[in-house]
Short mmCIF file of C-alpha atoms in Angstrom, two decimals:
data_model
loop_
_atom_site.label_atom_id
_atom_site.label_comp_id
_atom_site.label_asym_id
_atom_site.label_seq_id
_atom_site.Cartn_x
_atom_site.Cartn_y
_atom_site.Cartn_z
CA UNK A 248 30.25 50.16 -28.67
CA UNK A 249 33.53 50.47 -30.46
CA UNK A 250 37.03 48.91 -29.89
CA UNK A 251 39.83 47.38 -31.68
CA UNK A 252 37.79 47.93 -34.72
CA UNK A 253 34.89 45.66 -33.39
CA UNK A 254 31.61 47.24 -32.84
CA UNK A 255 28.73 45.20 -31.04
CA UNK A 256 25.70 46.83 -32.16
CA UNK A 257 21.78 46.14 -32.69
CA UNK A 258 22.21 45.32 -36.32
CA UNK A 259 20.79 43.02 -38.87
CA UNK A 260 23.31 41.01 -41.22
CA UNK A 261 23.08 42.59 -44.66
CA UNK A 262 24.56 40.05 -47.39
CA UNK A 263 25.67 40.96 -50.61
CA UNK A 264 24.34 38.85 -53.12
CA UNK A 265 26.86 37.40 -55.54
CA UNK A 266 27.19 39.10 -58.78
CA UNK A 267 25.91 36.91 -61.89
CA UNK A 268 28.79 35.39 -64.24
CA UNK A 269 28.58 36.84 -67.77
CA UNK A 270 29.25 33.02 -68.53
CA UNK A 271 26.30 31.89 -66.61
CA UNK A 272 23.74 34.79 -68.31
CA UNK A 273 24.73 33.54 -71.78
CA UNK A 274 24.64 30.00 -71.43
CA UNK A 275 21.42 28.49 -71.90
CA UNK A 276 21.94 24.85 -72.10
CA UNK A 277 22.27 22.91 -68.75
CA UNK A 278 24.96 20.67 -70.25
CA UNK A 279 26.96 23.49 -71.32
CA UNK A 280 26.70 24.96 -67.57
CA UNK A 281 27.28 21.60 -66.09
CA UNK A 282 30.58 21.68 -67.90
CA UNK A 283 31.19 25.00 -66.43
CA UNK A 284 30.54 24.55 -63.13
CA UNK A 285 31.00 20.84 -62.51
CA UNK A 286 28.22 18.65 -61.48
CA UNK A 287 27.15 18.13 -57.58
CA UNK A 288 28.85 15.63 -55.77
CA UNK A 289 28.53 13.46 -52.63
CA UNK A 290 31.49 15.40 -50.79
CA UNK A 291 29.10 18.46 -51.41
CA UNK A 292 26.12 17.27 -49.59
CA UNK A 293 24.06 17.78 -52.73
CA UNK A 294 24.74 21.58 -52.50
CA UNK A 295 25.60 23.22 -56.05
CA UNK A 296 26.42 26.58 -57.88
CA UNK A 297 23.26 27.99 -59.23
CA UNK A 298 23.12 27.24 -63.24
CA UNK A 299 21.85 30.11 -65.41
CA UNK A 300 20.17 33.30 -65.19
CA UNK A 301 16.75 31.69 -64.31
CA UNK A 302 18.13 30.06 -61.21
CA UNK A 303 19.74 33.30 -60.24
CA UNK A 304 16.56 34.98 -60.35
CA UNK A 305 14.91 32.92 -58.12
CA UNK A 306 12.97 34.74 -55.34
CA UNK A 307 13.92 34.43 -51.61
CA UNK A 308 10.14 35.79 -50.90
CA UNK A 309 8.58 32.46 -49.94
CA UNK A 310 11.31 32.03 -47.38
CA UNK A 311 11.08 35.59 -45.99
CA UNK A 312 7.30 35.29 -45.67
CA UNK A 313 7.75 32.04 -43.55
CA UNK A 314 10.41 33.41 -40.94
CA UNK A 315 10.37 37.11 -40.91
CA UNK A 316 7.20 37.10 -38.71
CA UNK A 317 9.24 35.58 -35.74
CA UNK A 318 12.00 38.64 -35.76
CA UNK A 319 10.85 41.18 -33.25
CA UNK A 320 12.11 44.59 -32.13
CA UNK A 321 13.46 44.74 -28.74
CA UNK A 322 13.53 48.09 -26.87
CA UNK A 323 15.51 48.76 -23.69
CA UNK A 324 15.42 51.82 -21.32
CA UNK A 325 17.11 52.67 -18.36
CA UNK A 326 16.63 55.60 -16.27
CA UNK A 327 19.85 57.48 -15.45
CA UNK A 328 20.20 59.81 -12.61
CA UNK A 329 20.90 63.36 -13.46
CA UNK A 330 24.15 65.08 -12.94
CA UNK A 331 25.06 66.30 -9.73
CA UNK A 332 24.93 70.08 -9.25
CA UNK A 333 28.31 71.75 -9.65
CA UNK A 334 27.89 73.59 -6.18
CA UNK A 335 27.86 70.52 -4.20
CA UNK A 336 24.37 71.34 -2.83
CA UNK A 337 25.14 74.53 -1.55
CA UNK A 338 21.66 76.38 -1.23
CA UNK A 339 22.93 79.84 -1.81
CA UNK A 340 24.85 79.39 -4.82
CA UNK A 341 21.93 77.09 -6.49
CA UNK A 342 19.53 79.98 -5.79
CA UNK A 343 21.60 82.58 -7.12
CA UNK A 344 22.66 80.62 -10.33
CA UNK A 345 19.02 79.26 -10.64
CA UNK A 346 20.08 75.43 -10.81
CA UNK A 347 16.83 73.53 -10.87
CA UNK A 348 17.04 69.97 -9.58
CA UNK A 349 16.79 67.70 -12.79
CA UNK A 350 14.45 64.78 -12.92
CA UNK A 351 16.07 61.47 -13.68
CA UNK A 352 15.75 60.58 -17.50
CA UNK A 353 15.40 57.70 -19.62
CA UNK A 354 18.27 56.27 -21.75
CA UNK A 355 16.94 53.80 -24.52
CA UNK A 356 18.49 51.22 -26.94
CA UNK A 357 17.10 49.34 -29.92
CA UNK A 358 18.21 46.10 -31.10
CA UNK A 359 16.27 42.92 -32.53
CA UNK A 360 15.34 39.66 -31.20
CA UNK A 361 14.38 36.22 -32.60
CA UNK A 362 11.18 34.36 -31.27
CA UNK A 363 12.50 30.65 -30.62
CA UNK A 364 9.27 28.99 -29.03
CA UNK A 365 5.56 30.01 -29.77
CA UNK A 366 5.14 30.47 -26.10
CA UNK A 367 6.63 33.90 -26.26
CA UNK A 368 10.28 32.91 -25.84
CA UNK A 369 12.69 35.62 -27.47
CA UNK A 370 16.56 35.48 -27.84
CA UNK A 371 18.44 38.79 -28.15
CA UNK A 372 21.98 39.93 -27.42
CA UNK A 373 22.87 40.58 -23.60
CA UNK A 374 24.42 43.89 -24.66
CA UNK A 375 21.18 44.92 -26.17
CA UNK A 376 19.46 44.89 -22.77
CA UNK A 377 22.41 45.54 -20.43
CA UNK A 378 21.33 47.06 -17.35
CA UNK A 379 17.66 47.98 -18.67
CA UNK A 380 15.04 49.13 -16.15
CA UNK A 381 12.32 48.00 -18.78
CA UNK A 382 12.61 45.77 -21.81
CA UNK A 383 9.48 46.06 -24.64
CA UNK A 384 9.08 43.44 -27.54
CA UNK A 385 7.39 44.78 -30.66
CA UNK A 386 6.28 41.85 -33.16
CA UNK A 387 6.11 42.11 -36.89
CA UNK A 388 2.61 42.81 -36.82
CA UNK A 389 2.79 45.87 -34.79
CA UNK A 390 1.70 44.66 -31.30
CA UNK A 391 3.98 45.74 -28.24
CA UNK A 392 4.68 43.69 -25.21
CA UNK A 393 6.21 44.07 -21.88
CA UNK A 394 9.01 41.23 -21.34
CA UNK A 395 10.09 39.41 -18.46
CA UNK A 396 13.92 38.40 -18.19
CA UNK A 397 14.46 34.90 -17.90
CA UNK A 398 18.14 34.49 -18.28
CA UNK A 399 20.89 36.87 -19.40
CA UNK A 400 24.50 35.64 -19.88
CA UNK A 401 26.96 38.09 -20.36
CA UNK A 402 29.87 35.79 -21.19
CA UNK A 403 28.13 34.40 -24.55
CA UNK A 404 26.25 37.93 -25.34
CA UNK A 405 22.71 36.33 -25.14
CA UNK A 406 19.69 37.00 -23.19
CA UNK A 407 16.42 35.21 -22.83
CA UNK A 408 12.93 37.19 -22.72
CA UNK A 409 9.30 36.19 -22.20
CA UNK A 410 6.12 37.75 -23.61
CA UNK A 411 2.66 36.60 -23.35
CA UNK A 412 -0.51 36.50 -25.48
CA UNK A 413 -3.43 34.43 -25.72
CA UNK A 414 -2.38 32.78 -29.02
CA UNK A 415 0.87 31.08 -30.06
CA UNK A 416 3.57 33.39 -31.67
CA UNK A 417 5.36 32.55 -34.99
CA UNK A 418 8.61 30.88 -34.17
CA UNK A 419 11.90 29.86 -35.83
CA UNK A 420 13.21 26.39 -35.35
CA UNK A 421 17.02 25.87 -34.37
CA UNK A 422 19.40 24.64 -36.95
CA UNK A 423 22.64 22.89 -36.46
CA UNK A 424 25.18 25.55 -36.97
CA UNK A 425 27.71 22.76 -37.15
CA UNK A 426 26.27 21.91 -40.19
CA UNK A 427 27.23 25.26 -41.90
CA UNK A 428 29.92 25.73 -44.67
CA UNK A 429 31.91 28.36 -46.14
CA UNK A 430 29.83 29.69 -49.14
CA UNK A 431 26.41 28.46 -47.90
CA UNK A 432 23.44 31.32 -48.57
CA UNK A 433 22.13 32.83 -45.74
CA UNK A 434 19.45 35.31 -45.03
CA UNK A 435 19.59 38.16 -42.26
CA UNK A 436 16.39 39.70 -40.89
CA UNK A 437 16.41 42.53 -38.29
CA UNK A 438 15.98 46.04 -38.02
CA UNK A 439 18.72 48.30 -38.78
CA UNK A 440 19.05 51.95 -37.79
CA UNK A 441 15.63 51.49 -36.32
CA UNK A 442 14.04 51.87 -40.09
CA UNK A 443 11.88 48.62 -39.70
CA UNK A 444 12.23 45.17 -40.58
CA UNK A 445 14.77 44.54 -43.39
CA UNK A 446 15.82 41.28 -45.11
CA UNK A 447 19.14 40.90 -46.90
CA UNK A 448 21.09 38.12 -48.33
CA UNK A 449 24.68 36.80 -48.42
CA UNK A 450 26.99 33.94 -47.66
CA UNK A 451 28.95 32.59 -44.65
CA UNK A 452 32.40 33.80 -45.22
CA UNK A 453 34.38 31.99 -42.44
CA UNK A 454 33.55 29.94 -39.50
CA UNK A 455 34.91 29.38 -35.97
CA UNK A 456 36.35 32.93 -35.99
CA UNK A 457 37.77 33.81 -32.62
CA UNK A 458 39.46 36.83 -30.49
CA UNK A 459 37.01 39.46 -31.77
CA UNK A 460 36.30 40.90 -28.44
CA UNK A 461 32.45 40.18 -28.17
CA UNK A 462 32.26 37.31 -25.37
CA UNK A 463 34.07 34.91 -23.64
CA UNK A 464 33.54 31.81 -26.19
CA UNK A 465 35.50 33.13 -29.25
CA UNK A 466 33.72 31.04 -31.80
CA UNK A 467 31.54 33.19 -34.53
CA UNK A 468 30.05 32.61 -37.78
CA UNK A 469 31.59 35.20 -40.08
CA UNK A 470 29.30 36.60 -42.87
CA UNK A 471 29.64 39.46 -45.67
CA UNK A 472 27.00 40.91 -44.19
CA UNK A 473 26.64 44.83 -44.03
CA UNK A 474 25.73 44.84 -40.30
CA UNK A 475 24.72 48.34 -39.22
CA UNK A 476 23.52 49.87 -36.00
CA UNK A 477 20.25 48.77 -34.71
CA UNK A 478 20.12 45.19 -35.43
CA UNK A 479 22.24 42.91 -32.82
CA UNK A 480 19.85 40.09 -31.86
CA UNK A 481 18.47 39.67 -35.36
CA UNK A 482 18.25 36.30 -37.27
CA UNK A 483 20.74 34.73 -39.51
CA UNK A 484 18.45 32.14 -41.37
CA UNK A 485 19.64 29.07 -43.65
CA UNK A 486 18.04 28.02 -46.89
CA UNK A 487 15.63 25.80 -44.77
CA UNK A 488 14.37 28.47 -42.70
CA UNK A 489 16.11 27.88 -39.70
CA UNK A 490 17.82 29.90 -37.32
CA UNK A 491 21.49 29.15 -37.69
CA UNK A 492 22.73 32.28 -35.79
CA UNK A 493 22.08 35.36 -34.07
CA UNK A 494 23.69 38.55 -35.48
CA UNK A 495 26.31 40.17 -33.05
CA UNK A 496 28.80 42.30 -34.23
CA UNK A 497 30.78 43.68 -37.08
CA UNK A 498 34.43 44.76 -37.79
CA UNK A 499 34.46 48.12 -38.55
CA UNK A 500 36.89 51.56 -38.50
CA UNK A 501 33.87 53.84 -39.11
CA UNK A 502 31.02 52.29 -37.33
CA UNK A 503 29.45 51.19 -40.76
CA UNK A 504 29.73 47.91 -42.35
CA UNK A 505 32.43 46.96 -44.55
CA UNK A 506 31.32 43.36 -45.10
CA UNK A 507 32.87 41.46 -41.98
CA UNK A 508 29.94 40.64 -39.73
CA UNK A 509 29.93 38.03 -36.83
CA UNK A 510 27.02 35.62 -35.62
CA UNK A 511 26.42 33.69 -32.23
CA UNK A 512 26.04 30.19 -33.66
CA UNK A 513 22.74 28.46 -32.87
CA UNK A 514 24.03 25.65 -31.08
CA UNK A 515 25.28 28.26 -28.26
CA UNK A 516 21.87 29.79 -28.62
CA UNK A 517 20.36 26.34 -27.88
CA UNK A 518 22.64 25.60 -24.72
CA UNK A 519 21.48 29.00 -23.27
CA UNK A 520 17.95 28.92 -24.23
CA UNK A 521 17.65 24.96 -22.89
CA UNK A 522 18.89 26.49 -19.28
CA UNK A 523 16.25 29.16 -19.53
CA UNK A 524 13.44 27.21 -20.09
CA UNK A 525 14.44 24.86 -17.37
CA UNK A 526 14.24 27.61 -14.82
CA UNK A 527 18.00 28.25 -14.29
CA UNK A 528 18.70 31.58 -13.12
CA UNK A 529 22.82 31.29 -14.42
CA UNK A 530 24.22 29.50 -17.61
CA UNK A 531 26.34 26.65 -15.67
CA UNK A 532 28.81 25.47 -17.86
CA UNK A 533 29.88 21.95 -17.99
CA UNK A 534 33.03 21.21 -16.08
CA UNK A 535 35.62 18.95 -17.32
CA UNK A 536 38.65 19.87 -14.68
CA UNK A 537 41.32 20.53 -16.95
CA UNK A 538 43.17 23.82 -17.89
CA UNK A 539 44.08 24.29 -21.62
CA UNK A 540 46.47 26.45 -23.70
CA UNK A 541 46.96 26.68 -27.19
CA UNK A 542 49.30 24.48 -29.49
CA UNK A 543 52.09 27.13 -30.52
CA UNK A 544 54.43 26.19 -33.65
CA UNK A 545 57.28 25.69 -31.37
CA UNK A 546 54.91 23.01 -29.38
CA UNK A 547 53.62 21.43 -32.48
CA UNK A 548 57.42 20.98 -33.93
CA UNK A 549 58.38 19.30 -30.42
CA UNK A 550 55.42 16.99 -30.58
CA UNK A 551 55.99 15.79 -34.29
CA UNK A 552 52.92 17.60 -35.46
CA UNK A 553 52.61 18.55 -38.92
CA UNK A 554 51.05 22.07 -37.84
CA UNK A 555 49.96 23.81 -34.88
CA UNK A 556 46.28 23.10 -33.84
CA UNK A 557 44.21 21.36 -31.00
CA UNK A 558 44.23 22.27 -27.24
CA UNK A 559 47.08 21.64 -24.80
CA UNK A 560 46.32 20.09 -21.63
CA UNK A 561 48.23 22.45 -19.47
CA UNK A 562 46.77 21.07 -15.92
CA UNK A 563 44.58 18.26 -14.70
CA UNK A 564 42.72 18.79 -11.41
CA UNK A 565 42.59 15.61 -9.27
CA UNK A 566 39.46 13.58 -9.01
CA UNK A 567 37.58 15.56 -11.84
CA UNK A 568 36.19 14.33 -14.98
CA UNK A 569 39.70 14.80 -17.10
CA UNK A 570 41.58 13.05 -14.32
CA UNK A 571 39.10 10.05 -14.21
CA UNK A 572 39.09 9.94 -17.94
CA UNK A 573 42.76 9.59 -18.17
CA UNK A 574 43.84 12.64 -19.46
CA UNK A 575 47.24 13.71 -18.58
CA UNK A 576 49.42 17.39 -18.99
CA UNK A 577 51.13 17.45 -22.12
CA UNK A 578 47.97 15.60 -24.03
CA UNK A 579 46.82 17.50 -26.93
CA UNK A 580 43.06 17.51 -27.45
CA UNK A 581 42.22 16.96 -31.56
CA UNK A 582 38.61 16.75 -31.42
CA UNK A 583 35.65 16.59 -29.46
CA UNK A 584 32.59 13.85 -30.54
CA UNK A 585 34.60 13.88 -33.77
CA UNK A 586 33.99 17.82 -34.16
CA UNK A 587 37.85 18.93 -34.99
CA UNK A 588 39.40 21.21 -32.48
CA UNK A 589 41.41 23.83 -34.22
CA UNK A 590 42.17 25.65 -31.26
CA UNK A 591 41.93 26.04 -27.63
CA UNK A 592 38.87 28.30 -28.13
CA UNK A 593 37.22 25.91 -30.36
CA UNK A 594 37.27 23.51 -27.42
CA UNK A 595 35.81 25.76 -25.12
CA UNK A 596 32.77 26.50 -27.28
CA UNK A 597 32.24 22.63 -27.92
CA UNK A 598 32.08 21.91 -23.96
CA UNK A 599 30.09 24.85 -23.51
CA UNK A 600 27.19 23.88 -25.79
CA UNK A 601 27.44 20.21 -23.90
CA UNK A 602 25.04 19.54 -21.21
CA UNK A 603 25.98 18.91 -17.57
CA UNK A 604 26.07 14.81 -17.38
CA UNK A 605 26.72 14.46 -21.13
CA UNK A 606 29.27 12.04 -21.85
CA UNK A 607 32.04 13.43 -24.30
CA UNK A 608 34.39 11.29 -26.48
CA UNK A 609 37.91 13.06 -26.94
CA UNK A 610 40.57 12.38 -29.45
CA UNK A 611 43.85 13.09 -28.18
CA UNK A 612 47.68 12.89 -29.07
CA UNK A 613 50.18 11.56 -26.46
CA UNK A 614 53.53 10.69 -27.11
CA UNK A 615 53.14 10.46 -30.90
CA UNK A 616 50.24 8.25 -30.70
CA UNK A 617 46.53 9.06 -31.28
CA UNK A 618 43.96 7.62 -28.42
CA UNK A 619 40.34 8.17 -27.59
CA UNK A 620 38.90 8.48 -24.28
CA UNK A 621 35.68 9.54 -22.89
CA UNK A 622 34.78 12.02 -20.07
CA UNK A 623 31.58 12.61 -18.11
CA UNK A 624 31.03 16.57 -17.67
CA UNK A 625 29.67 17.66 -14.24
CA UNK A 626 28.47 21.02 -12.64
CA UNK A 627 31.64 23.05 -11.94
CA UNK A 628 32.20 22.76 -7.99
CA UNK A 629 31.07 25.53 -6.10
CA UNK A 630 34.31 28.03 -4.67
CA UNK A 631 33.93 30.30 -2.12
CA UNK A 632 33.65 34.00 -3.56
CA UNK A 633 37.32 35.64 -4.07
CA UNK A 634 37.79 38.07 -1.48
CA UNK A 635 38.85 41.37 -2.97
CA UNK A 636 41.77 43.41 -1.22
CA UNK A 637 42.50 46.92 -2.10
CA UNK A 638 46.26 47.80 -1.67
CA UNK A 639 47.05 50.88 0.41
CA UNK A 640 50.27 52.61 1.36
CA UNK A 641 52.84 54.05 -0.49
CA UNK A 642 54.06 51.68 -3.50
CA UNK A 643 53.48 50.94 -7.12
CA UNK A 644 50.61 48.88 -6.24
CA UNK A 645 48.62 51.34 -3.92
CA UNK A 646 44.98 51.62 -5.53
CA UNK A 647 44.93 48.52 -7.04
CA UNK A 648 42.28 45.74 -5.88
CA UNK A 649 43.27 42.29 -6.21
CA UNK A 650 41.67 38.68 -5.76
CA UNK A 651 43.13 35.30 -5.80
CA UNK A 652 42.16 33.54 -8.92
CA UNK A 653 39.86 30.38 -9.27
CA UNK A 654 39.02 28.79 -12.61
CA UNK A 655 35.90 30.63 -12.69
CA UNK A 656 37.13 33.75 -11.88
CA UNK A 657 39.74 33.27 -14.50
CA UNK A 658 37.48 32.77 -17.19
CA UNK A 659 35.41 35.63 -16.48
CA UNK A 660 38.27 37.76 -16.84
CA UNK A 661 39.16 36.04 -20.08
CA UNK A 662 42.34 34.44 -18.53
CA UNK A 663 43.52 31.11 -19.22
CA UNK A 664 41.18 28.62 -17.17
CA UNK A 665 44.90 27.02 -15.52
CA UNK A 666 45.92 30.68 -14.41
CA UNK A 667 46.59 30.78 -10.89
CA UNK A 668 48.07 33.55 -8.41
CA UNK A 669 47.16 37.15 -7.43
CA UNK A 670 44.90 39.09 -10.25
CA UNK A 671 44.31 42.86 -10.48
CA UNK A 672 40.42 43.44 -10.99
CA UNK A 673 39.91 46.97 -10.74
CA UNK A 674 42.32 50.09 -10.57
CA UNK A 675 41.88 53.82 -9.27
CA UNK A 676 42.64 55.94 -12.11
CA UNK A 677 44.63 58.32 -10.14
CA UNK A 678 46.48 55.84 -8.39
CA UNK A 679 50.20 54.86 -8.10
CA UNK A 680 49.30 51.43 -9.69
CA UNK A 681 47.68 53.18 -12.69
CA UNK A 682 50.58 55.70 -13.32
CA UNK A 683 52.88 53.01 -13.13
CA UNK A 684 51.11 51.14 -16.00
CA UNK A 685 49.61 48.07 -14.15
CA UNK A 686 46.27 46.78 -15.71
CA UNK A 687 43.08 44.98 -14.74
CA UNK A 688 43.92 41.15 -15.69
CA UNK A 689 47.71 41.52 -14.68
CA UNK A 690 48.86 38.69 -12.77
CA UNK A 691 51.21 39.63 -9.87
CA UNK A 692 53.96 37.04 -9.66
CA UNK A 693 56.85 38.65 -7.50
CA UNK A 694 57.94 41.95 -5.92
CA UNK A 695 61.41 42.87 -4.43
CA UNK A 696 62.20 39.21 -5.08
CA UNK A 697 59.25 37.84 -2.85
CA UNK A 698 56.86 35.16 -4.79
CA UNK A 699 53.39 36.30 -4.66
CA UNK A 700 50.80 33.43 -4.07
CA UNK A 701 48.09 35.53 -2.25
CA UNK A 702 46.81 38.87 -1.72
CA UNK A 703 47.94 38.84 1.72
CA UNK A 704 51.54 38.12 0.21
CA UNK A 705 50.90 41.13 -2.15
CA UNK A 706 49.90 43.38 0.79
CA UNK A 707 52.87 42.47 3.03
CA UNK A 708 55.16 43.63 0.00
CA UNK A 709 53.68 46.36 -0.60
CA UNK A 710 54.08 47.50 2.72
CA UNK A 711 57.87 47.43 2.53
CA UNK A 712 59.62 50.71 3.48
CA UNK A 713 61.79 51.24 0.30
CA UNK A 714 62.21 53.38 -2.31
CA UNK A 715 63.48 50.90 -4.80
CA UNK A 716 60.97 48.51 -6.39
CA UNK A 717 61.36 45.66 -8.62
CA UNK A 718 58.38 43.52 -9.57
CA UNK A 719 57.03 40.60 -12.12
CA UNK A 720 53.57 40.73 -13.60
CA UNK A 721 52.02 38.01 -16.24
CA UNK A 722 50.09 40.10 -19.00
CA UNK A 723 48.35 38.23 -21.89
CA UNK A 724 50.86 35.15 -21.35
CA UNK A 725 53.98 37.42 -21.21
CA UNK A 726 56.02 37.93 -18.41
CA UNK A 727 56.72 41.91 -17.79
CA UNK A 728 59.63 43.00 -15.38
CA UNK A 729 59.92 46.23 -13.73
CA UNK A 730 62.11 48.16 -11.67
CA UNK A 731 61.76 51.64 -10.51
CA UNK A 732 62.16 54.35 -7.85
CA UNK A 733 59.36 55.74 -5.62
#
């Protein structure tokens, strides 16, 4: 799958091991190397740069032997209906041209997965098993198993499978992805291009990457891995042999690796895994009852902040956890449980990895002063399913299907959680709505001077007997106005 340079594929993270420095090769005395690199400090957490050729030549083999057996291959297949006859079922033409009925065919995909529990619990990417009718798991010792789907969560691109065997499976322990630092060594294990299990090494290139178009939670570990097709769902391992990420996507203009890969942090994996093992059939996100927006440079300047960071409280729902905690519109969330909030996506990720009922500590900025409040997260209140309405008639909106936005629907559509109004969810490709440039995700604000608050309002406005149209839509936070004759 390719779009905007982002490729979600079944890939293993392949890391280019850093080159040996010529000074390090020539230096033989530890003292000289200490002077060259500097000694370890408390701030580094005991981590240090490798000293000399001997340390650079240390092998990852013991770590690979310990962890590789827990990485599996995932085979997903789907029955695809044959293409319909161009003769629309007419028996005369089908007999004349000899058009036999084609049987359904199987379409397969290949990915990787990670055993995270000896009882046969496997984590992989949602996009590896999307729409599959049958999913098989092959272990590193050559055994193959039918799998059962426990939970799939499209929003975070994760799925949890279960396989059965008389004896326990080798499994990896989940590490704390929040403990990762840029520059940490990591191993990646998976099945690139289906060639067989492959182990590679590299470093953590960056943390908290967002807006890469893979899932609703933009918070990824970036690596310099040479990730290639065939390895989504593979394991990202730290030097303690713990799983710290699930390899998911690369940035690429050709489909091959250019050294920019992304992995879902293990703390998100843990949240989904716990939900699956509890028997949940859906991933219920903890709910705080507030909407948030990015802190722009202009907002930061107005609030007296040195630079833009954090998440701006845009809306507080009455009676919700945020309201009870005392949050107010205009507050800026700076940290959650002492974890720094750099941007609004980081807050969404931090909340999603909490459990329902958890009490979180928020540090916020209000009127130039820093405050701390506590909020207890709850399960999101059930809201009635949004009724979709297709706009007919002879207007620029004909052929558009619209719904009333709810916070859950806004999140699913990757709109701001506080977004409200009437959103386009589907378009007929040959309709006037598509012709005039409307898109799924557009929020219709006004038509011919009439404010649009509900799908019914839009249907009434679109039914006007006129050829002159002016309307306003919100797209990606921008207000777009158009005037036309139709």
